């Protein structure tokens, strides 16, 4: 029994430290230093939650900037079922899906160049991306401006204002937050 006593006491001590004290400390520090991020990076519009800046939403109307397609189960952009389609690049079903997305995007964006940005027709591994590249956003500008009866320059400016640059130039690429652009577009046309 004397050899078990230190082991049991160490187990209790480490359980309290790693299972109680450490999570409590990291939660408190996260709430103190990064309150918005610790609470889900929520976007509020007139005190109403519009969504998270980290999770994509299904914007299908012409007046909205559209993000990457989602391959989540049940419904698009379902955060409870994050995951990709798992279709291999050699799978004929993936070719059909991509071809139909390309045709739909070209029909909805007749003013844009024929080369559709690849990220607008392929889902990500999570199926929840809330950002697109500035090139994919720029490809949609003419459609959005026409649908909202806005000058193209104004839509360009909103996209530029909601583009995040990487902290260090060689680590990552600039991204446009789709939800923030769409909230800003709706605010422009609010009564």
PDB file of C-alpha atoms in Angstrom:
ATOM      1  CA  UNK A   1       0.000   0.000   0.000  1.00  0.00           C
ATOM      2  CA  UNK A   2       2.878   2.382   0.619  1.00  0.00           C
ATOM      3  CA  UNK A   3       3.925   2.103  -3.033  1.00  0.00           C
ATOM      4  CA  UNK A   4       0.393   2.840  -4.286  1.00  0.00           C
ATOM      5  CA  UNK A   5      -0.088   5.945  -2.160  1.00  0.00           C
ATOM      6  CA  UNK A   6       2.277   8.257  -4.163  1.00  0.00           C
ATOM      7  CA  UNK A   7       0.788   7.015  -7.438  1.00  0.00           C
ATOM      8  CA  UNK A   8      -2.784   7.713  -6.296  1.00  0.00           C
ATOM      9  CA  UNK A   9      -1.847  11.150  -4.934  1.00  0.00           C
ATOM     10  CA  UNK A  10      -0.050  12.002  -8.187  1.00  0.00           C
ATOM     11  CA  UNK A  11      -3.079  10.848 -10.180  1.00  0.00           C
ATOM     12  CA  UNK A  12      -5.382  13.095  -8.133  1.00  0.00           C
ATOM     13  CA  UNK A  13      -2.993  16.058  -8.378  1.00  0.00           C
ATOM     14  CA  UNK A  14      -2.515  15.727 -12.148  1.00  0.00           C
ATOM     15  CA  UNK A  15      -6.254  15.242 -12.666  1.00  0.00           C
ATOM     16  CA  UNK A  16      -6.964  18.479 -10.793  1.00  0.00           C
ATOM     17  CA  UNK A  17      -4.240  20.400 -12.635  1.00  0.00           C
ATOM     18  CA  UNK A  18      -4.796  19.108 -16.186  1.00  0.00           C
ATOM     19  CA  UNK A  19      -8.521  18.429 -15.962  1.00  0.00           C
ATOM     20  CA  UNK A  20      -9.599  21.430 -13.924  1.00  0.00           C
ATOM     21  CA  UNK A  21      -7.067  24.186 -13.317  1.00  0.00           C
ATOM     22  CA  UNK A  22      -5.479  24.323 -16.801  1.00  0.00           C
ATOM     23  CA  UNK A  23      -8.801  24.369 -18.750  1.00  0.00           C
ATOM     24  CA  UNK A  24     -10.183  27.005 -16.380  1.00  0.00           C
ATOM     25  CA  UNK A  25      -7.071  29.161 -16.784  1.00  0.00           C
ATOM     26  CA  UNK A  26      -7.037  28.917 -20.594  1.00  0.00           C
ATOM     27  CA  UNK A  27     -10.781  29.702 -20.745  1.00  0.00           C
ATOM     28  CA  UNK A  28     -10.375  32.772 -18.539  1.00  0.00           C
ATOM     29  CA  UNK A  29      -7.342  34.016 -20.480  1.00  0.00           C
ATOM     30  CA  UNK A  30      -9.114  33.411 -23.797  1.00  0.00           C
ATOM     31  CA  UNK A  31     -12.154  35.389 -22.641  1.00  0.00           C
ATOM     32  CA  UNK A  32      -9.913  38.183 -21.368  1.00  0.00           C
ATOM     33  CA  UNK A  33      -7.474  38.478 -24.301  1.00  0.00           C
ATOM     34  CA  UNK A  34      -9.630  37.339 -27.244  1.00  0.00           C
ATOM     35  CA  UNK A  35     -13.312  37.688 -26.264  1.00  0.00           C
ATOM     36  CA  UNK A  36     -14.724  37.799 -29.824  1.00  0.00           C
ATOM     37  CA  UNK A  37     -12.749  34.775 -31.006  1.00  0.00           C
ATOM     38  CA  UNK A  38     -13.404  32.802 -27.821  1.00  0.00           C
ATOM     39  CA  UNK A  39     -17.140  33.288 -28.316  1.00  0.00           C
ATOM     40  CA  UNK A  40     -17.258  32.077 -31.916  1.00  0.00           C
ATOM     41  CA  UNK A  41     -16.311  35.190 -33.929  1.00  0.00           C
ATOM     42  CA  UNK A  42     -19.988  36.099 -34.217  1.00  0.00           C
ATOM     43  CA  UNK A  43     -21.157  38.833 -36.603  1.00  0.00           C
ATOM     44  CA  UNK A  44     -23.850  41.040 -35.084  1.00  0.00           C
ATOM     45  CA  UNK A  45     -26.190  43.154 -37.174  1.00  0.00           C
ATOM     46  CA  UNK A  46     -28.502  45.391 -35.134  1.00  0.00           C
ATOM     47  CA  UNK A  47     -27.838  43.159 -32.102  1.00  0.00           C
ATOM     48  CA  UNK A  48     -28.942  40.105 -34.101  1.00  0.00           C
ATOM     49  CA  UNK A  49     -26.479  37.308 -34.793  1.00  0.00           C
ATOM     50  CA  UNK A  50     -25.999  36.936 -38.555  1.00  0.00           C
ATOM     51  CA  UNK A  51     -23.473  34.123 -38.280  1.00  0.00           C
ATOM     52  CA  UNK A  52     -19.814  33.456 -37.595  1.00  0.00           C
ATOM     53  CA  UNK A  53     -17.037  34.979 -39.655  1.00  0.00           C
ATOM     54  CA  UNK A  54     -15.400  31.545 -39.636  1.00  0.00           C
ATOM     55  CA  UNK A  55     -18.285  29.465 -41.037  1.00  0.00           C
ATOM     56  CA  UNK A  56     -19.721  29.855 -44.519  1.00  0.00           C
ATOM     57  CA  UNK A  57     -23.396  30.290 -45.302  1.00  0.00           C
ATOM     58  CA  UNK A  58     -25.476  29.356 -48.313  1.00  0.00           C
ATOM     59  CA  UNK A  59     -25.809  32.596 -50.309  1.00  0.00           C
ATOM     60  CA  UNK A  60     -27.475  31.706 -53.597  1.00  0.00           C
ATOM     61  CA  UNK A  61     -29.199  34.937 -54.672  1.00  0.00           C
ATOM     62  CA  UNK A  62     -27.543  37.025 -57.384  1.00  0.00           C
ATOM     63  CA  UNK A  63     -27.321  40.033 -55.068  1.00  0.00           C
ATOM     64  CA  UNK A  64     -24.897  38.238 -52.717  1.00  0.00           C
ATOM     65  CA  UNK A  65     -21.246  37.314 -52.883  1.00  0.00           C
ATOM     66  CA  UNK A  66     -21.149  33.522 -52.980  1.00  0.00           C
ATOM     67  CA  UNK A  67     -18.558  31.391 -51.259  1.00  0.00           C
ATOM     68  CA  UNK A  68     -17.205  27.933 -51.860  1.00  0.00           C
ATOM     69  CA  UNK A  69     -19.766  25.164 -52.267  1.00  0.00           C
ATOM     70  CA  UNK A  70     -20.397  22.972 -49.258  1.00  0.00           C
ATOM     71  CA  UNK A  71     -20.395  19.186 -49.226  1.00  0.00           C
ATOM     72  CA  UNK A  72     -21.653  18.769 -45.663  1.00  0.00           C
ATOM     73  CA  UNK A  73     -24.279  16.141 -44.961  1.00  0.00           C
ATOM     74  CA  UNK A  74     -28.016  16.900 -44.887  1.00  0.00           C
ATOM     75  CA  UNK A  75     -27.830  20.637 -45.603  1.00  0.00           C
ATOM     76  CA  UNK A  76     -25.116  22.925 -46.997  1.00  0.00           C
ATOM     77  CA  UNK A  77     -22.812  24.559 -44.446  1.00  0.00           C
ATOM     78  CA  UNK A  78     -24.030  22.336 -41.612  1.00  0.00           C
ATOM     79  CA  UNK A  79     -21.416  22.886 -38.866  1.00  0.00           C
ATOM     80  CA  UNK A  80     -22.509  19.717 -37.088  1.00  0.00           C
ATOM     81  CA  UNK A  81     -21.549  17.610 -40.130  1.00  0.00           C
ATOM     82  CA  UNK A  82     -18.294  19.182 -41.251  1.00  0.00           C
ATOM     83  CA  UNK A  83     -16.588  17.243 -44.000  1.00  0.00           C
ATOM     84  CA  UNK A  84     -15.819  17.030 -47.670  1.00  0.00           C
ATOM     85  CA  UNK A  85     -17.471  14.992 -50.385  1.00  0.00           C
ATOM     86  CA  UNK A  86     -14.598  12.456 -50.374  1.00  0.00           C
ATOM     87  CA  UNK A  87     -14.916  12.121 -54.157  1.00  0.00           C
ATOM     88  CA  UNK A  88     -11.537  11.408 -55.746  1.00  0.00           C
ATOM     89  CA  UNK A  89     -10.268  13.546 -58.594  1.00  0.00           C
ATOM     90  CA  UNK A  90     -10.705  10.543 -60.884  1.00  0.00           C
ATOM     91  CA  UNK A  91     -14.341   9.983 -59.876  1.00  0.00           C
ATOM     92  CA  UNK A  92     -16.775  10.690 -62.762  1.00  0.00           C
ATOM     93  CA  UNK A  93     -19.381  11.895 -60.236  1.00  0.00           C
ATOM     94  CA  UNK A  94     -17.037  14.737 -59.194  1.00  0.00           C
ATOM     95  CA  UNK A  95     -16.635  15.717 -62.843  1.00  0.00           C
ATOM     96  CA  UNK A  96     -20.438  15.916 -63.214  1.00  0.00           C
ATOM     97  CA  UNK A  97     -20.837  17.994 -60.053  1.00  0.00           C
ATOM     98  CA  UNK A  98     -18.077  20.425 -61.040  1.00  0.00           C
ATOM     99  CA  UNK A  99     -19.413  20.711 -64.618  1.00  0.00           C
ATOM    100  CA  UNK A 100     -22.909  21.537 -63.349  1.00  0.00           C
ATOM    101  CA  UNK A 101     -21.512  24.146 -60.937  1.00  0.00           C
ATOM    102  CA  UNK A 102     -19.457  25.730 -63.724  1.00  0.00           C
ATOM    103  CA  UNK A 103     -22.518  25.879 -66.009  1.00  0.00           C
ATOM    104  CA  UNK A 104     -24.643  27.436 -63.249  1.00  0.00           C
ATOM    105  CA  UNK A 105     -21.996  30.025 -62.395  1.00  0.00           C
ATOM    106  CA  UNK A 106     -21.451  30.973 -66.046  1.00  0.00           C
ATOM    107  CA  UNK A 107     -25.212  31.379 -66.514  1.00  0.00           C
ATOM    108  CA  UNK A 108     -25.483  33.563 -63.397  1.00  0.00           C
ATOM    109  CA  UNK A 109     -22.353  35.587 -64.274  1.00  0.00           C
ATOM    110  CA  UNK A 110     -22.504  36.206 -68.047  1.00  0.00           C
ATOM    111  CA  UNK A 111     -20.395  39.377 -67.724  1.00  0.00           C
ATOM    112  CA  UNK A 112     -17.486  37.498 -66.071  1.00  0.00           C
ATOM    113  CA  UNK A 113     -14.632  35.798 -67.856  1.00  0.00           C
ATOM    114  CA  UNK A 114     -15.345  32.216 -68.980  1.00  0.00           C
ATOM    115  CA  UNK A 115     -12.660  30.825 -66.665  1.00  0.00           C
ATOM    116  CA  UNK A 116     -14.504  30.179 -63.389  1.00  0.00           C
ATOM    117  CA  UNK A 117     -12.242  30.298 -60.291  1.00  0.00           C
ATOM    118  CA  UNK A 118     -11.705  26.721 -59.126  1.00  0.00           C
ATOM    119  CA  UNK A 119     -12.647  27.476 -55.522  1.00  0.00           C
ATOM    120  CA  UNK A 120     -16.170  28.455 -56.598  1.00  0.00           C
ATOM    121  CA  UNK A 121     -16.829  24.972 -57.998  1.00  0.00           C
ATOM    122  CA  UNK A 122     -14.993  22.726 -55.512  1.00  0.00           C
ATOM    123  CA  UNK A 123     -15.849  22.243 -51.860  1.00  0.00           C
ATOM    124  CA  UNK A 124     -13.183  22.413 -49.199  1.00  0.00           C
ATOM    125  CA  UNK A 125     -12.264  19.562 -46.880  1.00  0.00           C
ATOM    126  CA  UNK A 126     -14.418  21.023 -44.108  1.00  0.00           C
ATOM    127  CA  UNK A 127     -17.266  22.185 -46.327  1.00  0.00           C
ATOM    128  CA  UNK A 128     -17.551  25.272 -44.127  1.00  0.00           C
ATOM    129  CA  UNK A 129     -15.178  27.859 -45.603  1.00  0.00           C
ATOM    130  CA  UNK A 130     -16.398  31.385 -44.982  1.00  0.00           C
ATOM    131  CA  UNK A 131     -13.743  33.032 -47.142  1.00  0.00           C
ATOM    132  CA  UNK A 132     -12.810  33.162 -50.813  1.00  0.00           C
ATOM    133  CA  UNK A 133      -9.808  34.612 -52.610  1.00  0.00           C
ATOM    134  CA  UNK A 134      -9.957  38.218 -53.852  1.00  0.00           C
ATOM    135  CA  UNK A 135      -9.898  36.815 -57.411  1.00  0.00           C
ATOM    136  CA  UNK A 136     -13.008  34.677 -56.779  1.00  0.00           C
ATOM    137  CA  UNK A 137     -14.766  37.680 -55.221  1.00  0.00           C
ATOM    138  CA  UNK A 138     -13.770  39.963 -58.113  1.00  0.00           C
ATOM    139  CA  UNK A 139     -15.151  37.424 -60.596  1.00  0.00           C
ATOM    140  CA  UNK A 140     -18.642  38.010 -59.080  1.00  0.00           C
ATOM    141  CA  UNK A 141     -18.588  41.819 -58.852  1.00  0.00           C
ATOM    142  CA  UNK A 142     -20.477  42.559 -62.081  1.00  0.00           C
ATOM    143  CA  UNK A 143     -23.354  40.234 -61.127  1.00  0.00           C
ATOM    144  CA  UNK A 144     -23.688  41.719 -57.633  1.00  0.00           C
ATOM    145  CA  UNK A 145     -23.546  45.311 -58.907  1.00  0.00           C
ATOM    146  CA  UNK A 146     -26.202  44.611 -61.530  1.00  0.00           C
ATOM    147  CA  UNK A 147     -28.515  42.750 -59.099  1.00  0.00           C
ATOM    148  CA  UNK A 148     -28.286  45.536 -56.517  1.00  0.00           C
ATOM    149  CA  UNK A 149     -28.165  48.408 -59.006  1.00  0.00           C
ATOM    150  CA  UNK A 150     -24.889  49.632 -57.498  1.00  0.00           C
ATOM    151  CA  UNK A 151     -21.769  51.027 -59.155  1.00  0.00           C
ATOM    152  CA  UNK A 152     -19.104  48.382 -59.729  1.00  0.00           C
ATOM    153  CA  UNK A 153     -16.552  50.544 -57.893  1.00  0.00           C
ATOM    154  CA  UNK A 154     -18.684  50.553 -54.752  1.00  0.00           C
ATOM    155  CA  UNK A 155     -18.857  46.742 -54.708  1.00  0.00           C
ATOM    156  CA  UNK A 156     -15.090  46.580 -55.323  1.00  0.00           C
ATOM    157  CA  UNK A 157     -14.523  48.901 -52.384  1.00  0.00           C
ATOM    158  CA  UNK A 158     -16.668  46.768 -50.053  1.00  0.00           C
ATOM    159  CA  UNK A 159     -14.750  43.660 -51.068  1.00  0.00           C
ATOM    160  CA  UNK A 160     -11.427  45.426 -50.505  1.00  0.00           C
ATOM    161  CA  UNK A 161     -12.579  46.610 -47.062  1.00  0.00           C
ATOM    162  CA  UNK A 162     -13.423  43.020 -46.083  1.00  0.00           C
ATOM    163  CA  UNK A 163     -10.223  41.467 -47.407  1.00  0.00           C
ATOM    164  CA  UNK A 164      -7.840  40.221 -44.762  1.00  0.00           C
ATOM    165  CA  UNK A 165      -4.128  40.213 -45.546  1.00  0.00           C
ATOM    166  CA  UNK A 166      -1.854  37.579 -43.986  1.00  0.00           C
ATOM    167  CA  UNK A 167       0.044  38.727 -40.904  1.00  0.00           C
ATOM    168  CA  UNK A 168       3.340  37.883 -42.559  1.00  0.00           C
ATOM    169  CA  UNK A 169       3.386  38.117 -46.362  1.00  0.00           C
ATOM    170  CA  UNK A 170       4.756  34.650 -47.093  1.00  0.00           C
ATOM    171  CA  UNK A 171       2.435  32.872 -44.624  1.00  0.00           C
ATOM    172  CA  UNK A 172      -0.922  32.526 -46.319  1.00  0.00           C
ATOM    173  CA  UNK A 173      -2.879  34.447 -48.884  1.00  0.00           C
ATOM    174  CA  UNK A 174      -5.348  37.329 -48.726  1.00  0.00           C
ATOM    175  CA  UNK A 175      -8.959  36.218 -48.190  1.00  0.00           C
ATOM    176  CA  UNK A 176     -12.349  37.913 -48.491  1.00  0.00           C
ATOM    177  CA  UNK A 177     -14.900  37.205 -45.776  1.00  0.00           C
ATOM    178  CA  UNK A 178     -18.120  36.399 -47.632  1.00  0.00           C
ATOM    179  CA  UNK A 179     -20.492  37.044 -44.714  1.00  0.00           C
ATOM    180  CA  UNK A 180     -18.971  40.447 -43.885  1.00  0.00           C
ATOM    181  CA  UNK A 181     -19.263  41.568 -47.516  1.00  0.00           C
ATOM    182  CA  UNK A 182     -22.897  40.459 -47.665  1.00  0.00           C
ATOM    183  CA  UNK A 183     -23.775  42.170 -44.382  1.00  0.00           C
ATOM    184  CA  UNK A 184     -22.162  45.361 -45.705  1.00  0.00           C
ATOM    185  CA  UNK A 185     -24.088  45.038 -48.991  1.00  0.00           C
ATOM    186  CA  UNK A 186     -27.364  44.642 -47.087  1.00  0.00           C
ATOM    187  CA  UNK A 187     -26.513  47.671 -44.905  1.00  0.00           C
ATOM    188  CA  UNK A 188     -26.059  49.788 -48.041  1.00  0.00           C
ATOM    189  CA  UNK A 189     -29.603  49.074 -49.149  1.00  0.00           C
ATOM    190  CA  UNK A 190     -31.276  49.165 -45.768  1.00  0.00           C
ATOM    191  CA  UNK A 191     -34.272  51.542 -45.659  1.00  0.00           C
TER     192      UNK A 191
END
